[in-house]
Amino acid sequence: MYKKIKSQVFEIIEVGKNLPSRIFDVFIIVMIILTLITAIADTFDIPSFWKNVFDKFEIVSVFIFTVEYILRIWTADLLHPELSPLRARLKYIISFMAIIDLLAILPFYLPFFIKIDLRALRALRVVRLLRIFKINRYTNALNTIGQVFKNKASQLISSIMIVGLLMIIASVLMYNIESTAQPDAFSNAIEAMWWAVATLTTVGYGDVYPITAAGKILATIIAFLGIGMVAVPTGIITAGFSELVKSDDNQENDKKKYCPYCGQKIDDK
Amino acid sequence: MYKKIKSQVFEIIEVGKNLPSRIFDVFIIVMIILTLITAIADTFDIPSFWKNVFDKFEIVSVFIFTVEYILRIWTADLLHPELSPLRARLKYIISFMAIIDLLAILPFYLPFFIKIDLRALRALRVVRLLRIFKINRYTNALNTIGQVFKNKASQLISSIMIVGLLMIIASVLMYNIESTAQPDAFSNAIEAMWWAVATLTTVGYGDVYPITAAGKILATIIAFLGIGMVAVPTGIITAGFSELVKSDDNQENDKKKYCPYCGQKIDDK
Amino acid sequence: MYKKIKSQVFEIIEVGKNLPSRIFDVFIIVMIILTLITAIADTFDIPSFWKNVFDKFEIVSVFIFTVEYILRIWTADLLHPELSPLRARLKYIISFMAIIDLLAILPFYLPFFIKIDLRALRALRVVRLLRIFKINRYTNALNTIGQVFKNKASQLISSIMIVGLLMIIASVLMYNIESTAQPDAFSNAIEAMWWAVATLTTVGYGDVYPITAAGKILATIIAFLGIGMVAVPTGIITAGFSELVKSDDNQENDKKKYCPYCGQKIDDK
Amino acid sequence: MYKKIKSQVFEIIEVGKNLPSRIFDVFIIVMIILTLITAIADTFDIPSFWKNVFDKFEIVSVFIFTVEYILRIWTADLLHPELSPLRARLKYIISFMAIIDLLAILPFYLPFFIKIDLRALRALRVVRLLRIFKINRYTNALNTIGQVFKNKASQLISSIMIVGLLMIIASVLMYNIESTAQPDAFSNAIEAMWWAVATLTTVGYGDVYPITAAGKILATIIAFLGIGMVAVPTGIITAGFSELVKSDDNQENDKKKYCPYCGQKIDDK
């Protein structure tokens, strides 16, 4: 009996095919979208009636997400049947999705445990927006893109590392070049980094830019490296998408290979 | 007799090979280009003589496009011979191209049905520009690009969804961070979204940008994600173009896959 | 005798392998680089001595390029041996490279034929810079990139057409939306086009940007389409580079195909 | 004995697998990261105690890197065993990595040899940051990206050459067009180049932009070419990444190309 309920709950909260599971999925997505809307509306000067409604909704939604979180931990041993129940639950708790779920509900419970400034709490409430990632669990289409990023993670991280080093070098150099001419905008290397970001990403707000000849030459070099910075991750990600497609192709191709010597069909690979 | 005229009209308004059809196609393209020119010229302080000429042209062009629209509906049963005449016409009316055609002529007829402010009507007339999409019907070259977008629609929509979520999160966070320091530029999350757009797309007009340290850190993260935002659709579209080429190659290859020694058809790959 | 000299001259001015030809190639490249340097130096307030030197150099260089141009026409029948001498020369004269060559020397001779303002003539002298394209004739490395652009010309032109239409639509719409709020920046659709360029290319100088809500929404859509605008040509060009590489690969692969039925080597394609 | 110590030292300073070598590698990376941190901290108004600590650290780090540099030269004959000891060391000294190593320590020793202004010396100290490139020696992940750039070097250099020429042409043209309207921002072709950089790279700071109609038309052309400028290196680099993956695939495939029926090796593809 207990086992049967558990397995039914598991069926429902996981992305299942039966009706209750689908209703649950749609319900969670609606809750997340409502969270988004109230998060945006909260930033406006809205009448206190609505403020009140949003606060009520917040209590209800946190309650629902808390129940969902507990149910997921409870049924985690069905997710990892190869592990002992305790280990399965621990493994689930430290998974990316479970941490997101926890962070999304934690700020609400914080004032019960520690004394916290109300202002800071308000800011913390934006963490609710992390619930958006729960949608990911429900949309198959995003998984292809996610897969590409996962496959190419090490190369992408390397390219981010290069960019980080480039930014530090550019900032320290620019500070040395421009700090005399513009002591306000380039007062130290960290301030100069704001210029480096705007230039490397080619955003170019125009609030800080070099005015000396040497500064302009450095900015030119950095701006062109910025183009490379777009090109490298684009190349990595494009290769990722092409490979995904190709590996699909290969699976199809595999069915039709022949040995040139004996003419037999070979399904190698 | 009636049937013959109908099939001849169909031949002419569709992208056909005979002379009348070609003359008709060129005529429609010229009309569309003239629409574009008058739409631009209308925004200048032009002498009333020309204003008058443009208004006359508008009447003529609406008349022509209306006739074309009616003829297309009339001959729609030849376009979908497998359906009953009524269904064929309904199917045509709800097609993308037919809706564009209707929207492009509708604003002209609106004042006959409902009372409408003349100023608002003028603004509505820009809908004429939708006629541009009719060119698509006549240029084969655009179809390759359109095909790539169609093939990759679900992936592109997913990436747009990610960007949308990113923009909302960035806006709410930035509002919480910067609204105290810059209450005018970041007065609410929707206003902050204008900053998020300029940063994520790397346009960077420079009218709004964070000035606090926390705001600059968030802007840095968003700007770098903006680069990923360029990289992902680029990767998807590039993979799309590569696959199109590859499938063309395959079709060509298929034709010549015979062994020159034994004459057997070979379907390797 | 005459024929031998002609064929020797042809050998020298074409990109040949013998020593005189190589010396000639290097000489022309040096002349082009000197043209570049004097063109930049001309924009500075330089002492009249140097102005004089540059003017002398201009006379010498125009003389040399004129002689080169005449020699190229003279030997054009060796370039197209399948045509009659007259047709070969006409074909050469209307080739892209020959037109560049002519345009680069023409401004110098203009005052001899028509009366021309000296100031306008000075401005016309920048046409000298077209000589840069002559370098292309001598550098093999640029040809790969040129080849990709040639292979993908029709698709790239289509994407430029789409962008052009997009720019016109965006400009007319933005004029209608913003002209009341900012009559100076958006005084007509052509002025609004300057905003559309800055946004679609993601340059974003920040001199013009929408301030109304409707304008910002349109700018958001255009900025995101701007990202697509980068993605499409990138996709086309990337596919071009990949195909170039692949066709090289295929040439190698072709040597090693076998019929699955009889085991014979097939060099199809 | 001497030989054994030498070979052990070589083992340690090279990227080896045994424990002392790994400790050495981690130690050098820590030193480089500390260099980075002190370089940034140096740009702040820090208390003299910390300034003192940083100066001490600089002496220690230069000492360590000097010893490392000497050891690397000493053991260079084990790196190139095919050469005579002297030639092996010369070859090492002129290698890219050795020059970086030398440049990173040289500014510290400069005042001992030539009289140098203290201010200039401080600026020269940023050369320390070159030590970052030493990390490259220790991170395998960066090598894939480096490999792509090496494979495609000639094409990338060609595209940079095109951009350089484009920038010069754009600058000279823009000077001729805008210098009358904006004599300050476009006082000569070199100044105009700053505008060309901001436009071609799509950074668009917004400090200089054309205001005349002709200038805006030129800027439009240059901005669109700027998009091509992103597209070409992206295409080259993407093709590079795709080829790397493909050649990896081929190597794997080569190992399993045996017909399972007759056991013959198959070298299709």
mmCIF file of N, CA and C in Angstrom, chain C residues 6 15 35 58 74 107 126 148 152 157 190 246:
data_model
loop_
_atom_site.group_PDB
_atom_site.id
_atom_site.type_symbol
_atom_site.label_atom_id
_atom_site.label_comp_id
_atom_site.label_asym_id
_atom_site.label_seq_id
_atom_site.Cartn_x
_atom_site.Cartn_y
_atom_site.Cartn_z
ATOM 1 N N LYS C 6 56.635 40.294 -76.369
ATOM 2 C CA LYS C 6 55.283 40.319 -75.822
ATOM 3 C C LYS C 6 55.062 39.192 -74.806
ATOM 4 N N VAL C 15 51.436 36.747 -62.553
ATOM 5 C CA VAL C 15 52.095 36.194 -61.370
ATOM 6 C C VAL C 15 52.882 34.953 -61.804
ATOM 7 N N THR C 35 51.540 54.041 -51.641
ATOM 8 C CA THR C 35 50.312 54.798 -51.916
ATOM 9 C C THR C 35 49.478 54.934 -50.653
ATOM 10 N N GLU C 58 53.168 60.659 -56.430
ATOM 11 C CA GLU C 58 51.886 60.415 -57.085
ATOM 12 C C GLU C 58 52.057 60.393 -58.603
ATOM 13 N N TRP C 74 47.700 45.244 -73.767
ATOM 14 C CA TRP C 74 48.491 44.789 -74.919
ATOM 15 C C TRP C 74 48.626 43.257 -74.933
ATOM 16 N N PRO C 107 41.497 59.542 -61.919
ATOM 17 C CA PRO C 107 41.352 60.876 -61.326
ATOM 18 C C PRO C 107 42.528 61.794 -61.660
ATOM 19 N N VAL C 126 41.395 59.815 -53.272
ATOM 20 C CA VAL C 126 41.307 58.641 -52.385
ATOM 21 C C VAL C 126 41.010 57.386 -53.198
ATOM 22 N N VAL C 148 35.177 31.453 -50.996
ATOM 23 C CA VAL C 148 33.991 31.212 -50.169
ATOM 24 C C VAL C 148 32.907 32.239 -50.480
ATOM 25 N N LYS C 152 29.180 31.449 -52.261
ATOM 26 C CA LYS C 152 27.971 31.708 -51.492
ATOM 27 C C LYS C 152 27.339 33.042 -51.870
ATOM 28 N N ILE C 157 23.829 37.621 -50.942
ATOM 29 C CA ILE C 157 23.066 38.739 -51.501
ATOM 30 C C ILE C 157 21.609 38.666 -51.024
ATOM 31 N N ILE C 190 14.415 58.389 -43.664
ATOM 32 C CA ILE C 190 15.840 58.227 -43.995
ATOM 33 C C ILE C 190 16.696 58.491 -42.758
ATOM 34 N N LYS C 246 35.744 20.192 -47.162
ATOM 35 C CA LYS C 246 35.196 18.886 -47.455
ATOM 36 C C LYS C 246 35.494 18.469 -48.891
#
